[in-house]
mmCIF file of C-alpha atoms and ligand atoms in Angstrom:
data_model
loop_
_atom_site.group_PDB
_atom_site.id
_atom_site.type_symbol
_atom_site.label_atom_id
_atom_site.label_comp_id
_atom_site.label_asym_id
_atom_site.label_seq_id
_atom_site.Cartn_x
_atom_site.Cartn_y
_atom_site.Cartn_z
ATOM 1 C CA UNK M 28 161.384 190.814 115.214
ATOM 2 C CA UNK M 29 164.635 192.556 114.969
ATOM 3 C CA UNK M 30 167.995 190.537 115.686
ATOM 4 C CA UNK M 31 168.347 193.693 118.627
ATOM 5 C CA UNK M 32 165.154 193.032 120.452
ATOM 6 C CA UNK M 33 165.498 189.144 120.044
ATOM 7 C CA UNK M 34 168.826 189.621 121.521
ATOM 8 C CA UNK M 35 167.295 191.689 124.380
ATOM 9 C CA UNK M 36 164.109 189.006 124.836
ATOM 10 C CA UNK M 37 167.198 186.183 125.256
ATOM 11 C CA UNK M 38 169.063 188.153 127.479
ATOM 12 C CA UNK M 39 165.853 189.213 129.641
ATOM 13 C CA UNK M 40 165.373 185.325 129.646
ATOM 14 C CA UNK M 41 168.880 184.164 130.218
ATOM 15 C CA UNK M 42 168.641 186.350 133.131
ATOM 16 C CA UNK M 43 165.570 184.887 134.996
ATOM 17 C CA UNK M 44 166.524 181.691 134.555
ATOM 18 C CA UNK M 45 170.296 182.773 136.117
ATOM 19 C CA UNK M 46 168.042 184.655 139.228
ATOM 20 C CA UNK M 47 165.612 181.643 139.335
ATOM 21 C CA UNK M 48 168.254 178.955 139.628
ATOM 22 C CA UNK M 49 170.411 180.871 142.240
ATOM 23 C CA UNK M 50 167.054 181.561 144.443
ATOM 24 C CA UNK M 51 166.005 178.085 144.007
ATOM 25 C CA UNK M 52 169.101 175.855 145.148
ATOM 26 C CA UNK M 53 170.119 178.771 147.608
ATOM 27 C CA UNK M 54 166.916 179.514 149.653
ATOM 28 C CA UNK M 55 167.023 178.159 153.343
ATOM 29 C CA UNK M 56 170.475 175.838 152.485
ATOM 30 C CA UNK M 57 172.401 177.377 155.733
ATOM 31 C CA UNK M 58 172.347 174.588 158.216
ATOM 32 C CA UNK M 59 172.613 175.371 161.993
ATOM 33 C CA UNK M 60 174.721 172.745 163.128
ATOM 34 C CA UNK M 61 174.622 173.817 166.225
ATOM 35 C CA UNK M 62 177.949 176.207 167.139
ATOM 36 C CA UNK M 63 176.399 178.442 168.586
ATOM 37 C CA UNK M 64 174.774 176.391 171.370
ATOM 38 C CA UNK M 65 178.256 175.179 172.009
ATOM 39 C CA UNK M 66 178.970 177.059 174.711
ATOM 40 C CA UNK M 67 182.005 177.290 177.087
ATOM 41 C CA UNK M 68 179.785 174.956 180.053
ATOM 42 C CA UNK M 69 178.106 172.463 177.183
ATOM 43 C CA UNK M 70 181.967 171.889 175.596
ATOM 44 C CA UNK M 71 183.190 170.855 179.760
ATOM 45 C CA UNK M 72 179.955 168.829 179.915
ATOM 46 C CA UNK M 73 180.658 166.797 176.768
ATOM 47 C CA UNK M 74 184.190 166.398 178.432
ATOM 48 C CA UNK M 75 182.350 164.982 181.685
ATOM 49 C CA UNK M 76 179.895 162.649 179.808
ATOM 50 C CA UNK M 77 182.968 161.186 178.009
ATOM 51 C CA UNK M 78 184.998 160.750 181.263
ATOM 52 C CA UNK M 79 181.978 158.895 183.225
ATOM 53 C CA UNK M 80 181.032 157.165 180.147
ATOM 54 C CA UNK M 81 177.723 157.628 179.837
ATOM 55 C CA UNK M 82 177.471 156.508 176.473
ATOM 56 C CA UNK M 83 178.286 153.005 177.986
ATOM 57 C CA UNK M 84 174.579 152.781 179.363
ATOM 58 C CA UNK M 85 173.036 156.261 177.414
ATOM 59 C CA UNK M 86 172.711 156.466 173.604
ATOM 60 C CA UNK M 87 172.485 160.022 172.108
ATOM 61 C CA UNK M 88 171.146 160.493 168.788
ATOM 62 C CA UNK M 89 170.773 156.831 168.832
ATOM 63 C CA UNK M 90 173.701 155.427 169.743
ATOM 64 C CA UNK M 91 175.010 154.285 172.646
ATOM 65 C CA UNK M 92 174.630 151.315 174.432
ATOM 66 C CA UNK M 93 171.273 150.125 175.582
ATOM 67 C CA UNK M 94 170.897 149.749 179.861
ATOM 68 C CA UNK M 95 169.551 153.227 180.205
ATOM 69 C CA UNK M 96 167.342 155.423 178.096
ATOM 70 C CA UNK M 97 167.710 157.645 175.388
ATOM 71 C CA UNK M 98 168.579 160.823 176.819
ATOM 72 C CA UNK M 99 169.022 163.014 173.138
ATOM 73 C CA UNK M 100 165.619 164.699 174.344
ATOM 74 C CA UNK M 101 165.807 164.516 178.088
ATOM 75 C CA UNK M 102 165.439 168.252 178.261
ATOM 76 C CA UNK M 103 162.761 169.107 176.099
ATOM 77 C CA UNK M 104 160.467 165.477 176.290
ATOM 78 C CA UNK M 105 156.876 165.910 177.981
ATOM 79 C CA UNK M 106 156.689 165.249 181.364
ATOM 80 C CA UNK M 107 161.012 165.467 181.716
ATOM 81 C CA UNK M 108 163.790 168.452 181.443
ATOM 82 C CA UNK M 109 166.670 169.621 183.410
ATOM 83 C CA UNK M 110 165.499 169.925 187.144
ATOM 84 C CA UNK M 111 163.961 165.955 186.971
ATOM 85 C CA UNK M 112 167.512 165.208 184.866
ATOM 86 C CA UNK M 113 169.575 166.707 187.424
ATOM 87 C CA UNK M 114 167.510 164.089 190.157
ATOM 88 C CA UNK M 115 169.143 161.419 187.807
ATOM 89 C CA UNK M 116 172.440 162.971 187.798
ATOM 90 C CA UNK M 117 172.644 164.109 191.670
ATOM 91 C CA UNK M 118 171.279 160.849 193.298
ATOM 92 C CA UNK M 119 171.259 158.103 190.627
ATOM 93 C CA UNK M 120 168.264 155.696 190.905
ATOM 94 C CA UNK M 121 167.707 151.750 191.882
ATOM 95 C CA UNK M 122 168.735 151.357 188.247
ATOM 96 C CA UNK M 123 171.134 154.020 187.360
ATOM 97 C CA UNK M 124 174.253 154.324 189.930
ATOM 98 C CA UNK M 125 174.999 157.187 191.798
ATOM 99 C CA UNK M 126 178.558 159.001 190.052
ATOM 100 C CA UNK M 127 178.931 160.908 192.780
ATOM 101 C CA UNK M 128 179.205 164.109 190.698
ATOM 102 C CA UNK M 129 180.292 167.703 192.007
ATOM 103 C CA UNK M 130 177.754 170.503 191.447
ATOM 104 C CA UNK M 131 179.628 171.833 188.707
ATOM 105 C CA UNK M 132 179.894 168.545 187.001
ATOM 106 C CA UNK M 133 176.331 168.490 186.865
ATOM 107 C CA UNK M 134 175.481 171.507 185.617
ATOM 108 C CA UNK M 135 177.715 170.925 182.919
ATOM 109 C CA UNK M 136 176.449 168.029 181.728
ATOM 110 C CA UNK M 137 172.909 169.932 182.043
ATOM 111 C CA UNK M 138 174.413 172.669 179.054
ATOM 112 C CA UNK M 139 175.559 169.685 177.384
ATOM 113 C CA UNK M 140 172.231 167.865 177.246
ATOM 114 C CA UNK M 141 171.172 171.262 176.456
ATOM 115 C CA UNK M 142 173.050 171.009 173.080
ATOM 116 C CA UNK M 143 172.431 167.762 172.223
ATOM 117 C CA UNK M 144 168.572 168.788 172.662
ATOM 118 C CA UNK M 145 168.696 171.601 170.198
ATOM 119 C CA UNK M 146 170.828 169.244 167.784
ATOM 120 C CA UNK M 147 169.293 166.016 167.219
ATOM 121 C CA UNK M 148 165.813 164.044 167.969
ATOM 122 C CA UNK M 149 165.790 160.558 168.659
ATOM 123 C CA UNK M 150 164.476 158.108 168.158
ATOM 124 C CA UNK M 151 163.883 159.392 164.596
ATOM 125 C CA UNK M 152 160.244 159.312 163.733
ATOM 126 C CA UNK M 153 158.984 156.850 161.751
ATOM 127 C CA UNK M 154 156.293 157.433 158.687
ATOM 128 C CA UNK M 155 153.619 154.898 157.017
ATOM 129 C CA UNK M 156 152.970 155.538 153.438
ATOM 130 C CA UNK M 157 149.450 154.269 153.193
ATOM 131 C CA UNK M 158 147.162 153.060 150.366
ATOM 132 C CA UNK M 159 146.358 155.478 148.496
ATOM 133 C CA UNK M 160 150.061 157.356 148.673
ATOM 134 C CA UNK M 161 149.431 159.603 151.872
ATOM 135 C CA UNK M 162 152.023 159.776 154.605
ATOM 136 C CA UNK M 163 151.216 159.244 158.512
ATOM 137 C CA UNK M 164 153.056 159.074 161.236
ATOM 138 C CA UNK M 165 153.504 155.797 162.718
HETATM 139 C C1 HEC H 27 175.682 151.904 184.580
HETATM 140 C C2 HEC H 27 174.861 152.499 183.569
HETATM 141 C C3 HEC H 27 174.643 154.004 183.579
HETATM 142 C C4 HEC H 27 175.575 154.993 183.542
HETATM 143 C C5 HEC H 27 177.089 154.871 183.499
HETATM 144 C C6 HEC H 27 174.835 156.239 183.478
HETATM 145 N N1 HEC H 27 173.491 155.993 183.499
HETATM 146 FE FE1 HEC H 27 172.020 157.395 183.405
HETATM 147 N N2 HEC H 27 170.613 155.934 183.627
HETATM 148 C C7 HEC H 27 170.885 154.572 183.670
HETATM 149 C C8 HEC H 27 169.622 153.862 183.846
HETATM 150 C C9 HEC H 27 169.494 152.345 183.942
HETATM 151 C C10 HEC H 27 168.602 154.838 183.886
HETATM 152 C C11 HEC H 27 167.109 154.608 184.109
HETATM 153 C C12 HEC H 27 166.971 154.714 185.626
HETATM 154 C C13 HEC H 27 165.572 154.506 186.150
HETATM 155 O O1 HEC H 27 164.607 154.721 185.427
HETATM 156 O O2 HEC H 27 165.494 154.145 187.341
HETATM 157 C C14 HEC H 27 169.252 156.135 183.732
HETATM 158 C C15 HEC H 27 168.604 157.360 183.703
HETATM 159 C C16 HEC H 27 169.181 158.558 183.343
HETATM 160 C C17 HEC H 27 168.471 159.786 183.053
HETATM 161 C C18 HEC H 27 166.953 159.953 183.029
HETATM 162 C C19 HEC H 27 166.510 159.568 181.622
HETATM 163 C C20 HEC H 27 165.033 159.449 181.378
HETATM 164 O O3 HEC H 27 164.611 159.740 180.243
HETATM 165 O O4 HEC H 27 164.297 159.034 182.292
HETATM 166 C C21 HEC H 27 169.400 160.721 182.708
HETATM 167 C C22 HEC H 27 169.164 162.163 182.293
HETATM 168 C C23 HEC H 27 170.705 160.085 182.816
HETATM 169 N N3 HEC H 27 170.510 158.771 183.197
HETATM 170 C C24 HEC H 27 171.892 160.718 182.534
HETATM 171 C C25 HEC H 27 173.148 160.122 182.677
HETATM 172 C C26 HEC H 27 174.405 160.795 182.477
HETATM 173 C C27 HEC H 27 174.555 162.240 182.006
HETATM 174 C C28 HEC H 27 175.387 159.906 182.749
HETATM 175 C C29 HEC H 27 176.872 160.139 182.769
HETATM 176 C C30 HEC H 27 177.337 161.094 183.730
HETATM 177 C C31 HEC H 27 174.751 158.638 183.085
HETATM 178 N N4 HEC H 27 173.395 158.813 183.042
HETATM 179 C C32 HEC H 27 175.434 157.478 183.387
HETATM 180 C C33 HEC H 27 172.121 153.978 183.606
HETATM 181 C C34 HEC H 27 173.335 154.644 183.573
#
């Protein structure tokens, strides 16, 4: 083989491997962390559930302290979602006090619950890596 057409086989090679590396530590890297959800109602409601401390009773994502439920996936959870959160928020329960909170308040804190929603799930699930090295859900 001629030194030209080895130098043309490296640089054909050199090449893929540039392409290859780029495509494979590039492809579907762009994380949504969730900007665009925050919207001009969801950033008031975030300044609502901070003011009535929510977290006190509420965790989100987790956290939070431990009277109440998890409310990361209120909105989108079987069975629950905004119209049955908003019965929380408007008239409290036996359990959960009533916070008095004006209409806008509430809806608010509905585009904030929103946006939590879309950005998290919790609790996280849990896996079981069985016997013979498959994964289920727990
Ligand atoms: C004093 C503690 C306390 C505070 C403060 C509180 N909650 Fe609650 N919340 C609870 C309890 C307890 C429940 C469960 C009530 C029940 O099942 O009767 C609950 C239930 C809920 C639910 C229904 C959850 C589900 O999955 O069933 C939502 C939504 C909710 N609260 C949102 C909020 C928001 C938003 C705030 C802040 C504005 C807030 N809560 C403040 C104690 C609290």
């Amino acid at each position: 083989m001629s030194l030209i057409s080895k130098r043309v086989v490296f640089g054909a090679l050199a090449f893929s491997f540039f392409m290859y590396s780029y495509f494979v530590y590039t492809t579907g890297t762009a994380i949504d962390k969730g900007e665009n959800l925050m919207n001009e109602a969801s950033k008031k409601g975030k300044l609502v559930f901070q003011k009535y401390n929510c977290i006190a009773c509420h965790q989100i994502y987790g956290l939070g302290g431990y009277m109440g439920p998890d409310i990361t996936n209120v909105i989108s959870e079987n069975g629950k979602g905004a119209i049955y959160a908003k019965a929380f928020l408007t008239s409290g329960t036996k359990r959960m006090p009533n916070l008095h909170l004006s209409e806008d308040e509430i809806n608010e804190l509905l585009a904030y619950l929103t946006y939590i929603d879309k950005t998290g799930i919790s609790p996280v699930k849990r896996f079981k890596i069985n016997y013979d090295g498959t994964v289920s859900e727990n």
